[in-house]
Short mmCIF file of C-alpha atoms in Angstrom, two decimals:
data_model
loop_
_atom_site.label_atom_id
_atom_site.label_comp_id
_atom_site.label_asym_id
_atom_site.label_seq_id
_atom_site.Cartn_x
_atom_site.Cartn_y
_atom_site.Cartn_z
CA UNK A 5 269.25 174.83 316.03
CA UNK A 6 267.34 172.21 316.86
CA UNK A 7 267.58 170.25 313.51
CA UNK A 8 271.01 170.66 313.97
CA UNK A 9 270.75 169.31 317.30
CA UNK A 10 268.23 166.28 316.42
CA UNK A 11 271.30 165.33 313.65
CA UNK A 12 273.95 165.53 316.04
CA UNK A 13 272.70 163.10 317.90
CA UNK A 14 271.07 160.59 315.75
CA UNK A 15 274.07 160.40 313.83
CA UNK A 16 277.02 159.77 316.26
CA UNK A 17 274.58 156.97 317.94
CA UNK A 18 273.53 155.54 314.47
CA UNK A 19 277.63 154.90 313.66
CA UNK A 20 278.18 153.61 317.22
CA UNK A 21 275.53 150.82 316.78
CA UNK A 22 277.24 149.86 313.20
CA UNK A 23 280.39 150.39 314.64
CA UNK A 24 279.70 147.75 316.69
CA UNK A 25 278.59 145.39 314.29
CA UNK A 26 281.67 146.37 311.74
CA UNK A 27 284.51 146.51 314.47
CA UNK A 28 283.29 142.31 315.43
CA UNK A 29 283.34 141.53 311.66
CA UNK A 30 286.98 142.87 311.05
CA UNK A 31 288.44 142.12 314.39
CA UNK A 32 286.95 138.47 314.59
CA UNK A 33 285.43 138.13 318.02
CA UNK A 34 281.67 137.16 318.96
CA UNK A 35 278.93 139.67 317.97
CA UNK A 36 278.29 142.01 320.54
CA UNK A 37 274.64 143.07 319.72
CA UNK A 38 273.19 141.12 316.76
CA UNK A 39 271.09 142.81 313.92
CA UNK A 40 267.68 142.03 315.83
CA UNK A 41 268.97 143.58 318.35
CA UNK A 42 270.29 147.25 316.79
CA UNK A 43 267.09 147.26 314.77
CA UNK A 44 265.15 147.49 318.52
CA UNK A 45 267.66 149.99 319.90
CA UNK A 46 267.35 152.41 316.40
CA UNK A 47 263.72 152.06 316.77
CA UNK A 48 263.35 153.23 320.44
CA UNK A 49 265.96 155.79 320.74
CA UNK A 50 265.24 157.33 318.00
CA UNK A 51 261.38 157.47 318.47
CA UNK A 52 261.64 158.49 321.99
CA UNK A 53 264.62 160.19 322.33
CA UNK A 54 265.51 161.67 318.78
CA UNK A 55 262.42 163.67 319.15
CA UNK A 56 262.94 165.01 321.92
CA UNK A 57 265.53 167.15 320.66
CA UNK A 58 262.32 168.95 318.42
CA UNK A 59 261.00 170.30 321.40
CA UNK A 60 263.78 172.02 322.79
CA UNK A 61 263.06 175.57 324.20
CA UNK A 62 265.55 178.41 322.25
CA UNK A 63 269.01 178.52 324.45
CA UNK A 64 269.57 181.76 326.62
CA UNK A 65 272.37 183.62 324.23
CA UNK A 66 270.31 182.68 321.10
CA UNK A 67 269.52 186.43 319.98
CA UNK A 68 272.97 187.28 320.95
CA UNK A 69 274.86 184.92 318.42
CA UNK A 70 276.13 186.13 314.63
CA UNK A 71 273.51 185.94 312.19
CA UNK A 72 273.50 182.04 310.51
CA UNK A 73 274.76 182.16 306.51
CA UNK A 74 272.11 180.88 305.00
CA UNK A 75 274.92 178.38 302.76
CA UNK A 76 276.23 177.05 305.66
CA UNK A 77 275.35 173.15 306.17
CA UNK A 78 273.80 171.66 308.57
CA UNK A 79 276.85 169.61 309.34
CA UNK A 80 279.93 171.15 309.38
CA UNK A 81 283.37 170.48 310.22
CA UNK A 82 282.43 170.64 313.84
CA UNK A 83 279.81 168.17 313.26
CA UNK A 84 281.61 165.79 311.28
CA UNK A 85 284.19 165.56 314.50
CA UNK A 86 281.29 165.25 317.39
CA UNK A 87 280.09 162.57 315.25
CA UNK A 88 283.49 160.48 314.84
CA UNK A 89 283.97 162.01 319.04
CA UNK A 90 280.69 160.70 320.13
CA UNK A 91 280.72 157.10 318.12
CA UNK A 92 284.01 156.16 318.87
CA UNK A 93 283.00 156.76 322.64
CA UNK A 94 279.75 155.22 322.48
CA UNK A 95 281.41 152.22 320.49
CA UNK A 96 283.99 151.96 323.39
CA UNK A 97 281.79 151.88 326.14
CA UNK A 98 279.45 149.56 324.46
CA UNK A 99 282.12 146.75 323.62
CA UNK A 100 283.54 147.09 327.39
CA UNK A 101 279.96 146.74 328.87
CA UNK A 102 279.88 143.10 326.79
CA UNK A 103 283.64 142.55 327.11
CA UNK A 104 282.89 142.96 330.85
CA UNK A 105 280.42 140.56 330.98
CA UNK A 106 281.82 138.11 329.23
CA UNK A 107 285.18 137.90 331.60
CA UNK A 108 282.55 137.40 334.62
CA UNK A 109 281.50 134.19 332.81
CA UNK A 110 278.01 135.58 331.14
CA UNK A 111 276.58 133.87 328.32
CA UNK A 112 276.98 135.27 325.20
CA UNK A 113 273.06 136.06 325.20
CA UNK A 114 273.71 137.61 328.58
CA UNK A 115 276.98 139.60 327.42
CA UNK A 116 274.79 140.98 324.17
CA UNK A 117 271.69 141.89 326.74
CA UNK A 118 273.78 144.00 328.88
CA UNK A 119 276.12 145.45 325.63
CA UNK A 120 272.03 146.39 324.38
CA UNK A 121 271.69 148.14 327.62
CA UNK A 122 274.76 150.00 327.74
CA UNK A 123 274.64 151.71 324.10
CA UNK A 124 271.23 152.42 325.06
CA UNK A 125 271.86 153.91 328.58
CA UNK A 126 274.92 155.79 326.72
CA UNK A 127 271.93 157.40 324.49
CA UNK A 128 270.46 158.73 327.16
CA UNK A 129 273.13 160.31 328.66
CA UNK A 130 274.12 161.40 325.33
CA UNK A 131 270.85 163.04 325.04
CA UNK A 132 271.30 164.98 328.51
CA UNK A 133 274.86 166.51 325.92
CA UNK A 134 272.82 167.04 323.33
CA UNK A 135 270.54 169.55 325.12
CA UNK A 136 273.71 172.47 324.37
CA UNK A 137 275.88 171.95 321.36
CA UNK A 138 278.42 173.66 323.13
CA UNK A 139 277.75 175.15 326.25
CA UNK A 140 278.03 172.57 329.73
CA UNK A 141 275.03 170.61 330.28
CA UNK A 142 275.94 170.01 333.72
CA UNK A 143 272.76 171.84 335.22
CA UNK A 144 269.77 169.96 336.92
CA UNK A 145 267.95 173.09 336.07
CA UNK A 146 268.81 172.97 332.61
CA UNK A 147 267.38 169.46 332.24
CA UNK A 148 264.27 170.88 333.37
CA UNK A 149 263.20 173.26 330.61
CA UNK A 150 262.28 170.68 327.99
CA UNK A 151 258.98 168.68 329.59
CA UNK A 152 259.50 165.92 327.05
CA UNK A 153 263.09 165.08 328.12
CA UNK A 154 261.42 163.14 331.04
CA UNK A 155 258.85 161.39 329.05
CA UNK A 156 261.63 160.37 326.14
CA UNK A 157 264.13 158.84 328.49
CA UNK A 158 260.79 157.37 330.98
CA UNK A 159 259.81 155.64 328.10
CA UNK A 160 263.07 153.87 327.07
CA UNK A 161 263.53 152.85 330.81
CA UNK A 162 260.41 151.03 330.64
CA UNK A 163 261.19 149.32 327.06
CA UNK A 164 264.59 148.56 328.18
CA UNK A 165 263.37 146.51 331.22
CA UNK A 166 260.57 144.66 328.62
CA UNK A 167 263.30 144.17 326.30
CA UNK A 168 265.45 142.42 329.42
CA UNK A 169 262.73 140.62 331.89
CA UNK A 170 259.92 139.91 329.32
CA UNK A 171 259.79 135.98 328.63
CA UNK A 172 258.38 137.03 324.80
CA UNK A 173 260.82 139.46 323.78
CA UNK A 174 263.72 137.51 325.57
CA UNK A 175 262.38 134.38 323.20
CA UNK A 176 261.99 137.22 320.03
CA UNK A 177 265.61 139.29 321.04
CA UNK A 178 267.86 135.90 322.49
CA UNK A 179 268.13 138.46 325.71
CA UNK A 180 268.60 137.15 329.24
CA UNK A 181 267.81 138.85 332.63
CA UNK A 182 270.31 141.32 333.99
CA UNK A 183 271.47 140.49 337.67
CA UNK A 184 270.62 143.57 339.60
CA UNK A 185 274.46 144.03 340.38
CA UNK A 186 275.12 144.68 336.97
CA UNK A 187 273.08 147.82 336.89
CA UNK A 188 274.81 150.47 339.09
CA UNK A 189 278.18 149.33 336.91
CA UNK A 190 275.78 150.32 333.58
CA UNK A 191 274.95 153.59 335.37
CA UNK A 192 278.44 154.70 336.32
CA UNK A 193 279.66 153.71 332.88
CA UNK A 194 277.27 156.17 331.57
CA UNK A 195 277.86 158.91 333.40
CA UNK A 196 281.86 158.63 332.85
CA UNK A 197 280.59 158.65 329.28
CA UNK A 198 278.39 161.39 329.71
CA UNK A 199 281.48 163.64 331.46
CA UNK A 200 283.83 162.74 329.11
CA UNK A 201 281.35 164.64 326.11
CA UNK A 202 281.26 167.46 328.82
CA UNK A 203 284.96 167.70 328.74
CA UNK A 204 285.06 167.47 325.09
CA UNK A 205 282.47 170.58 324.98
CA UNK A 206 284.80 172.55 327.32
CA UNK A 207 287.79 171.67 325.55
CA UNK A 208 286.30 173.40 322.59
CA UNK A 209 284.97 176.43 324.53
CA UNK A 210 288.39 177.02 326.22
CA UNK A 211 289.69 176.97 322.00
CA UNK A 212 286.93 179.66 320.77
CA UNK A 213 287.67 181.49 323.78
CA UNK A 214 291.11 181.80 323.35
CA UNK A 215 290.63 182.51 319.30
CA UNK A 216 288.43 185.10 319.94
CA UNK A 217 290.73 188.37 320.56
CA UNK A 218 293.04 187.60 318.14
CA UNK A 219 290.02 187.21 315.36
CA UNK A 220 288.56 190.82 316.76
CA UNK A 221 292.41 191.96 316.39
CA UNK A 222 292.70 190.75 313.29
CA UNK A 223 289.62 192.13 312.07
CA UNK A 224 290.16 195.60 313.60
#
């Protein structure tokens, strides 16, 4: 499970960041995040965050569920859709955070810091999903079980904020500083992100819910 989990979420936030790059080259308009730039957002998240999802504790209903084939891949159908799901809203979120920007007059550095920002911040909300496949992960208390969930996203905070206010890295990255206003807008962009994976996950519960007596009829 949690293999399956740690691929779930690298991949759907490893086709956002190319996304991002590919979508710019096709449609014609100003790089939103350069290569530098997704190169230091692959590295972090998926240092700190990606292994957090190694340490998860075993979910609640785990000895309850149907024994696993032991042919069945790692990503299946269901996989293959969170990961198209999850990019495309990544992506989306990630090109309005620099569109955004851009129509209050930013520089282009400026526009790509904050774009960096959001597809990161996205990540991390994204990582809050990831802690059920399925189930809702709207629970403070189930954000609590994992001690290392803390530590991942603590650390990216503090990289992120190097990454935007350090003189070096803003020389090595072409980043600018973020005006504080900026920041709540960020925040609130990632958690409508982060709700609409929730309703995505219910969506798919209400489905296997509503499957599930007619497959035990059908069976019977």
């Amino acid at each position: 499970n949690n293999i399956e989990k740690s691929i779930l979420f690298l991949l759907p936030t490893n086709v956002a960041q190319g996304l991002v790059i590919l979508v710019a080259i096709f449609v014609g308009f100003t790089m939103p995040i350069t290569t530098p730039q997704i190169l230091w957002v692959n590295m972090i998240t998926s240092v700190a965050l990606g292994l957090v999802c190694a340490f998860e504790p075993h979910e609640m209903d785990v000895m309850r569920r149907m024994p696993r084939a032991v042919n069945r891949p790692l990503l299946t159908g269901f996989g293959v859709w969170r990961v198209v799901f999850v990019g495309l809203a990544l992506l989306a979120y990630t090109l309005w955070a620099f569109f955004w920007m851009q129509g209050q007059g930013a520089s282009d550095a400026l526009a790509r810091t904050v774009a960096v920002n959001a597809i990161t911040i996205g990540q991390c909300f994204y990582l809050l999903n990831s802690r059920y496949l399925i189930d809702s992960s709207i629970s403070i208390k189930a954000h609590l079980e994992n001690k290392y969930l803390p530590l991942g996203i603590g650390a990216v905070v503090v990289l992120q904020l190097m990454f935007t206010y350090l003189s070096p890295l803003q020389s090595i990255f072409d980043t600018e500083p973020v005006p504080l206003y900026v920041w709540p807008w960020l925040l609130c962009g990632g958690l409508i992100f982060f709700f609409v994976v929730e309703a995505e996950k219910l969506v798919i519960r209400l489905k296997r819910s509503s499957s599930a007596p007619r497959s035990t009829a059908s069976n019977t």
